[in-house]
Coordinates of C-alpha atoms in Angstrom, one line a residue:
Chain R
X1 CA -23.7 19.1 31.7
X2 CA -24.4 16.5 34.7
X3 CA -22.8 14.3 33.0
X4 CA -19.8 16.1 31.9
X5 CA -19.2 17.3 35.4
X6 CA -19.8 12.8 36.9
X7 CA -17.6 11.7 33.5
X8 CA -15.0 14.4 34.3
X9 CA -15.2 13.3 38.5
X10 CA -15.4 10.3 37.5
X11 CA -11.2 11.0 35.5
X12 CA -9.9 12.8 37.8
X13 CA -10.4 9.5 39.9
X14 CA -8.6 7.3 37.4
X15 CA -7.0 9.5 36.4
X16 CA -7.0 8.4 32.6
X17 CA -10.3 7.6 31.6
X18 CA -9.3 4.6 28.4
X19 CA -9.7 5.5 24.7
X20 CA -13.0 3.9 23.5
X21 CA -12.2 1.7 21.6
X22 CA -13.3 -2.0 23.0
X23 CA -10.9 -4.8 24.1
X24 CA -8.4 -7.0 21.3
X25 CA -10.6 -9.5 23.3
X26 CA -13.7 -9.3 20.8
X27 CA -14.4 -10.8 16.8
X28 CA -14.5 -8.1 14.1
X29 CA -18.6 -8.7 13.0
X30 CA -19.4 -11.3 10.6
X31 CA -21.8 -9.6 7.5
X32 CA -23.6 -13.9 5.9
X33 CA -21.5 -13.1 2.6
X34 CA -18.4 -13.2 4.9
X35 CA -19.9 -16.0 7.0
X36 CA -20.4 -18.8 3.6
X37 CA -16.8 -17.7 2.8
X38 CA -16.2 -19.7 6.2
X39 CA -16.4 -23.0 7.4
X40 CA -18.8 -24.6 10.2
X41 CA -15.4 -25.7 12.7
X42 CA -14.1 -21.8 12.3
X43 CA -17.7 -20.2 12.8
X44 CA -17.8 -23.1 16.4
X45 CA -14.7 -20.4 17.5
X46 CA -17.8 -17.6 17.1
X47 CA -20.1 -18.3 19.2
X48 CA -18.2 -17.5 22.9
X49 CA -16.7 -14.5 22.2
X50 CA -18.0 -11.2 22.4
X51 CA -18.5 -9.7 18.9
X52 CA -18.0 -5.9 18.4
X53 CA -20.6 -4.1 17.4
X54 CA -21.4 -3.2 13.2
X55 CA -19.7 -0.7 11.0
X56 CA -22.3 1.9 10.1
X57 CA -22.0 1.2 6.4
X58 CA -21.6 -3.0 7.4
X59 CA -25.2 -4.1 5.7
X60 CA -26.1 -7.5 5.1
X61 CA -28.1 -6.9 1.0
X62 CA -27.2 -8.8 -1.4
X63 CA -26.5 -5.9 -3.6
X64 CA -23.1 -3.7 -0.2
X65 CA -20.5 -4.6 -2.3
X66 CA -16.0 -3.1 -1.4
X67 CA -16.1 -1.2 -4.1
X68 CA -18.7 0.0 -4.6
X69 CA -18.3 1.6 -0.9
X70 CA -15.4 3.0 -2.3
X71 CA -16.2 4.5 -4.8
X72 CA -18.8 6.1 -2.4
X73 CA -15.8 7.4 0.1
X74 CA -13.8 8.1 -2.8
X75 CA -16.8 10.7 -4.1
X76 CA -16.8 12.4 -0.6
X77 CA -16.3 15.8 -0.8
X78 CA -16.2 17.8 3.0
X79 CA -17.4 14.5 4.7
X80 CA -20.9 15.3 2.8
X81 CA -21.3 11.3 2.5
X82 CA -25.0 11.6 1.7
X83 CA -24.8 13.9 -1.6
X84 CA -22.1 11.4 -2.4
X85 CA -25.0 8.5 -2.7
X86 CA -27.0 10.6 -4.4
X87 CA -24.5 10.9 -7.0
X88 CA -22.8 7.4 -8.0
X89 CA -27.1 6.1 -8.0
X90 CA -27.8 8.5 -9.9
X91 CA -24.5 7.2 -12.0
X92 CA -25.5 3.5 -11.8
X93 CA -29.7 5.1 -12.7
X94 CA -27.3 6.5 -15.9
X95 CA -26.0 3.3 -16.9
X96 CA -29.0 1.5 -16.9
X97 CA -30.7 3.5 -18.7
X98 CA -27.3 3.3 -21.4
X99 CA -27.2 -0.5 -21.1
X100 CA -30.9 -0.6 -22.3
X101 CA -30.9 1.3 -25.0
X102 CA -28.5 -0.6 -26.7
X103 CA -29.4 -3.9 -26.1
X104 CA -32.7 -2.3 -27.2
X105 CA -30.6 -1.4 -30.9
X106 CA -29.1 -5.2 -31.2
X107 CA -31.9 -7.4 -30.9
X108 CA -29.1 -10.4 -32.1
X109 CA -26.3 -9.7 -30.0
X110 CA -28.7 -9.9 -26.2
X111 CA -26.3 -12.0 -24.4
X112 CA -23.6 -9.5 -24.9
X113 CA -24.8 -6.7 -23.3
X114 CA -24.5 -5.9 -20.1
X115 CA -27.2 -3.7 -18.3
X116 CA -26.0 -4.6 -14.5
X117 CA -24.6 -1.1 -13.8
X118 CA -23.0 -2.7 -11.0
X119 CA -21.7 -5.7 -12.5
X120 CA -20.6 -2.8 -14.8
X121 CA -19.1 -0.5 -12.4
X122 CA -16.5 -4.1 -10.6
X123 CA -15.4 -5.0 -14.3
X124 CA -14.1 -0.8 -14.6
X125 CA -12.5 -1.5 -12.2
X126 CA -10.7 -4.3 -12.6
X127 CA -9.9 -3.5 -15.8
X128 CA -8.5 -0.3 -15.0
X129 CA -6.0 -1.8 -12.6
X130 CA -2.3 -1.0 -12.7
X131 CA 0.3 -3.5 -11.9
X132 CA 3.2 -1.3 -11.3
X133 CA 4.2 2.0 -10.4
X134 CA 7.1 4.6 -11.5
X135 CA 8.3 6.1 -8.4
X136 CA 11.2 8.8 -8.2
X137 CA 14.4 7.5 -7.0
X138 CA 17.8 9.8 -6.0
X139 CA 20.8 8.3 -6.8
X140 CA 24.2 10.1 -8.0
X141 CA 22.2 13.4 -7.7
X142 CA 20.6 12.8 -10.1
X143 CA 15.8 11.6 -10.0
X144 CA 15.0 7.9 -11.7
X145 CA 11.6 6.9 -12.0
X146 CA 12.1 3.3 -11.0
X147 CA 9.3 1.1 -11.9
X148 CA 7.9 -0.7 -8.2
X149 CA 5.3 -3.3 -7.7
X150 CA 2.6 -2.2 -5.8
X151 CA -0.3 -3.4 -3.2
X152 CA -3.6 -4.9 -4.8
X153 CA -5.6 -2.4 -2.0
X154 CA -3.5 0.3 -4.0
X155 CA -3.8 -1.3 -7.5
X156 CA -8.2 -0.6 -6.3
X157 CA -7.6 2.4 -4.6
X158 CA -5.1 3.2 -7.6
X159 CA -7.6 3.0 -10.8
X160 CA -11.5 4.6 -8.7
X161 CA -8.6 7.7 -8.7
X162 CA -8.3 7.0 -12.6
X163 CA -11.9 7.5 -12.9
X164 CA -12.8 9.7 -10.7
X165 CA -10.3 12.5 -11.8
X166 CA -11.7 11.3 -15.5
X167 CA -14.8 12.4 -14.7
X168 CA -14.4 15.4 -12.8
X169 CA -12.4 16.3 -15.1
X170 CA -15.4 18.6 -17.3
X171 CA -17.5 21.0 -18.8
X172 CA -19.4 23.0 -15.8
X173 CA -22.3 23.0 -17.5
X174 CA -22.5 18.4 -17.4
X175 CA -23.2 17.0 -13.8
X176 CA -21.0 14.2 -12.4
X177 CA -23.1 11.2 -12.5
X178 CA -23.4 11.9 -17.3
X179 CA -19.4 11.8 -17.1
X180 CA -18.8 9.4 -14.5
X181 CA -21.2 6.8 -16.1
X182 CA -19.1 7.1 -19.4
X183 CA -16.1 6.9 -18.0
X184 CA -16.8 3.5 -16.2
X185 CA -19.5 2.8 -19.7
X186 CA -15.8 3.2 -21.1
X187 CA -13.9 1.4 -18.2
X188 CA -15.8 -2.0 -18.7
X189 CA -15.1 -2.1 -22.3
X190 CA -11.7 -2.1 -22.2
X191 CA -11.1 1.7 -23.9
X192 CA -11.3 5.7 -23.1
X193 CA -8.8 7.7 -21.2
X194 CA -8.7 5.4 -18.3
X195 CA -7.1 2.5 -19.4
X196 CA -5.3 4.6 -21.8
X197 CA -4.2 6.1 -18.9
X198 CA -2.9 2.3 -17.1
X199 CA -1.1 1.9 -20.8
X200 CA 0.4 4.7 -20.4
X201 CA 1.8 4.3 -16.7
X202 CA 2.9 0.1 -18.1
X203 CA 4.7 1.4 -20.9
X204 CA 6.9 4.6 -19.2
X205 CA 8.3 1.6 -16.3
X206 CA 8.6 -0.9 -19.5
X207 CA 10.6 2.6 -20.4
X208 CA 12.8 2.7 -17.5
X209 CA 12.7 -1.5 -16.8
X210 CA 16.8 -0.2 -16.5
X211 CA 16.5 0.8 -13.6
X212 CA 14.3 -1.5 -11.8
X213 CA 17.8 -2.4 -9.3
X214 CA 17.6 0.4 -7.9
X215 CA 14.9 -0.3 -5.8
X216 CA 15.3 1.0 -2.0
X217 CA 13.5 0.4 0.8
Chain T
X1 CA 82.6 28.0 11.8
X2 CA 80.0 26.4 9.9
X3 CA 78.7 22.8 11.6
X4 CA 77.4 20.8 8.4
X5 CA 72.9 19.8 8.7
X6 CA 74.0 16.5 8.7
X7 CA 75.0 16.7 12.3
X8 CA 71.5 17.7 13.4
X9 CA 69.4 15.6 11.0
X10 CA 71.2 12.5 13.6
X11 CA 69.6 14.1 16.2
X12 CA 66.2 14.8 15.0
X13 CA 64.0 17.2 16.0
X14 CA 62.5 17.8 19.8
X15 CA 59.2 16.4 20.3
X16 CA 56.7 18.2 21.1
X17 CA 55.6 19.6 25.0
X18 CA 52.5 17.5 25.5
X19 CA 51.2 19.7 27.8
X20 CA 51.2 21.7 24.5
X21 CA 48.6 20.0 22.9
X22 CA 46.5 18.1 25.8
X23 CA 44.4 14.4 24.4
X24 CA 41.0 16.1 23.3
X25 CA 37.9 12.6 23.6
X26 CA 36.6 13.5 20.5
X27 CA 34.5 10.6 20.5
X28 CA 33.8 8.3 24.1
X29 CA 36.8 5.4 22.8
X30 CA 35.2 2.9 23.9
X31 CA 32.4 1.4 21.9
X32 CA 28.7 1.8 22.0
X33 CA 26.0 -0.9 24.2
X34 CA 23.6 -1.0 21.8
X35 CA 23.3 -1.1 17.3
X36 CA 21.6 0.4 15.3
X37 CA 18.9 -1.7 13.0
X38 CA 19.6 0.0 9.9
X39 CA 21.9 -2.9 8.7
X40 CA 19.3 -5.5 8.6
X41 CA 16.0 -3.2 6.9
X42 CA 18.3 -4.4 4.2
X43 CA 17.2 -4.2 -0.1
X44 CA 14.1 -3.7 -1.5
X45 CA 14.7 -5.4 -4.7
X46 CA 12.4 -8.3 -5.1
X47 CA 11.2 -10.1 -8.0
X48 CA 13.5 -8.3 -10.8
X49 CA 13.5 -11.1 -13.1
X50 CA 9.5 -12.1 -13.4
X51 CA 8.7 -7.9 -13.8
X52 CA 11.8 -8.3 -17.0
X53 CA 10.0 -11.2 -17.7
X54 CA 6.0 -9.9 -17.7
X55 CA 8.0 -6.7 -18.7
X56 CA 9.0 -8.7 -22.2
X57 CA 5.9 -9.9 -22.6
X58 CA 4.3 -6.6 -22.9
X59 CA 6.2 -5.5 -25.3
X60 CA 6.1 -8.8 -27.5
X61 CA 1.8 -8.3 -27.1
X62 CA 1.5 -5.0 -26.7
X63 CA 1.1 -4.3 -23.3
X64 CA -2.2 -5.9 -23.8
X65 CA -2.7 -8.3 -20.4
X66 CA -5.0 -10.5 -21.4
X67 CA -1.9 -12.5 -24.0
X68 CA 0.4 -11.6 -20.0
X69 CA -2.0 -13.8 -18.1
X70 CA 0.5 -16.1 -16.6
X71 CA 3.4 -13.5 -16.1
X72 CA 1.2 -11.5 -14.4
X73 CA 0.3 -14.3 -12.1
X74 CA 3.5 -15.2 -11.5
X75 CA 4.5 -11.7 -10.6
X76 CA 1.6 -10.7 -8.5
X77 CA 2.2 -14.0 -6.1
X78 CA 5.8 -13.4 -6.2
X79 CA 5.3 -10.1 -5.2
X80 CA 2.3 -11.1 -2.4
X81 CA 5.2 -14.0 -1.1
X82 CA 7.4 -10.9 -1.1
X83 CA 5.3 -9.0 1.4
X84 CA 4.5 -12.1 3.5
X85 CA 7.8 -12.7 4.4
X86 CA 8.6 -9.6 4.7
X87 CA 5.6 -9.3 7.3
X88 CA 6.8 -12.4 8.7
X89 CA 9.5 -10.6 9.4
X90 CA 8.7 -8.0 11.1
X91 CA 7.0 -9.6 13.5
X92 CA 9.4 -11.6 15.1
X93 CA 12.3 -9.1 15.4
X94 CA 9.7 -7.7 16.6
X95 CA 9.0 -10.3 19.4
X96 CA 11.7 -10.5 20.0
X97 CA 12.9 -13.7 21.7
X98 CA 16.2 -14.2 21.9
X99 CA 17.3 -17.6 20.9
X100 CA 21.0 -19.2 21.0
X101 CA 22.6 -18.7 17.4
X102 CA 25.2 -16.1 15.3
X103 CA 22.2 -14.8 13.6
X104 CA 20.5 -12.2 15.1
X105 CA 18.6 -9.4 14.4
X106 CA 19.5 -6.1 15.8
X107 CA 16.9 -6.1 17.7
X108 CA 18.0 -9.8 19.6
X109 CA 22.0 -8.1 19.6
X110 CA 20.2 -5.0 21.5
X111 CA 19.0 -7.4 24.4
X112 CA 21.7 -9.2 24.7
X113 CA 24.2 -6.4 24.8
X114 CA 22.1 -4.8 27.7
X115 CA 22.7 -7.6 30.2
X116 CA 26.7 -7.2 29.1
X117 CA 27.5 -3.4 29.4
X118 CA 31.6 -1.9 28.5
X119 CA 32.2 -1.0 32.0
X120 CA 32.2 2.7 32.8

């Protein structure tokens, strides 16, 4: 209580308290993975400037991955990230089990079976990324569905959203990790509902290509 | 005696008194000291040709992406270039550095006109 009181007095003296954020001259924290991409002359720049504290979800392990972290955030509901993390790791476990089983069933082509669940997730997301998107634009009182190119970031978002939407659309008896695992496995092999959805979007864009010049910011 | 109508026509109708219809200045009769930035935003249409090529290739190969690798690359590079250019343009507009020349954007024009406003 005393602490709050002191802060209140301080803020009244200085007029306004600045937001709790790092000043502009602070550099972003670097992960080891990012440091390997930079060459030495670029790294020397960071020797003498203060660096911001690392983010909570940053990690230097070889298992940390951007797509994995994003996927975890998209699974999260009501801020319950611990649950999301558990669900994702359970998903990976199911994928790993399924792929290992497949590996033992077909001993002839062992090279073709990928048992790395994290690689499979990345592959699935890459396979289900759309190139274009339809947006509704009003011209002369009529709404046209116009194909527009999308940024890389949005294409990743859409791919992961579609994967999760497909996974959430299930019976109540089946748990999410199981469904998600099968969707990921399907998408990684270039088949399934998510890939079909992506192809549908592309086909719609193709049939509406005549409206492409209606694009307007 | 009946007066022929042609005699009236030569004189014409008497003009209306200005007191009856006083002039109202609905909008100010001078130009504003600013311009709006609407025209500078321009149209968003870019990479139409690349998109057409991509569609043609996709249609030929039944929407299998691995056969249209070249077209996809071209399309994405074009869009990325376009976005980068747009971003840079926006940055220069926001800097608001006024340089001499006739090709000024709206922020630069507004800066000029603030220095030489219309007399009130």
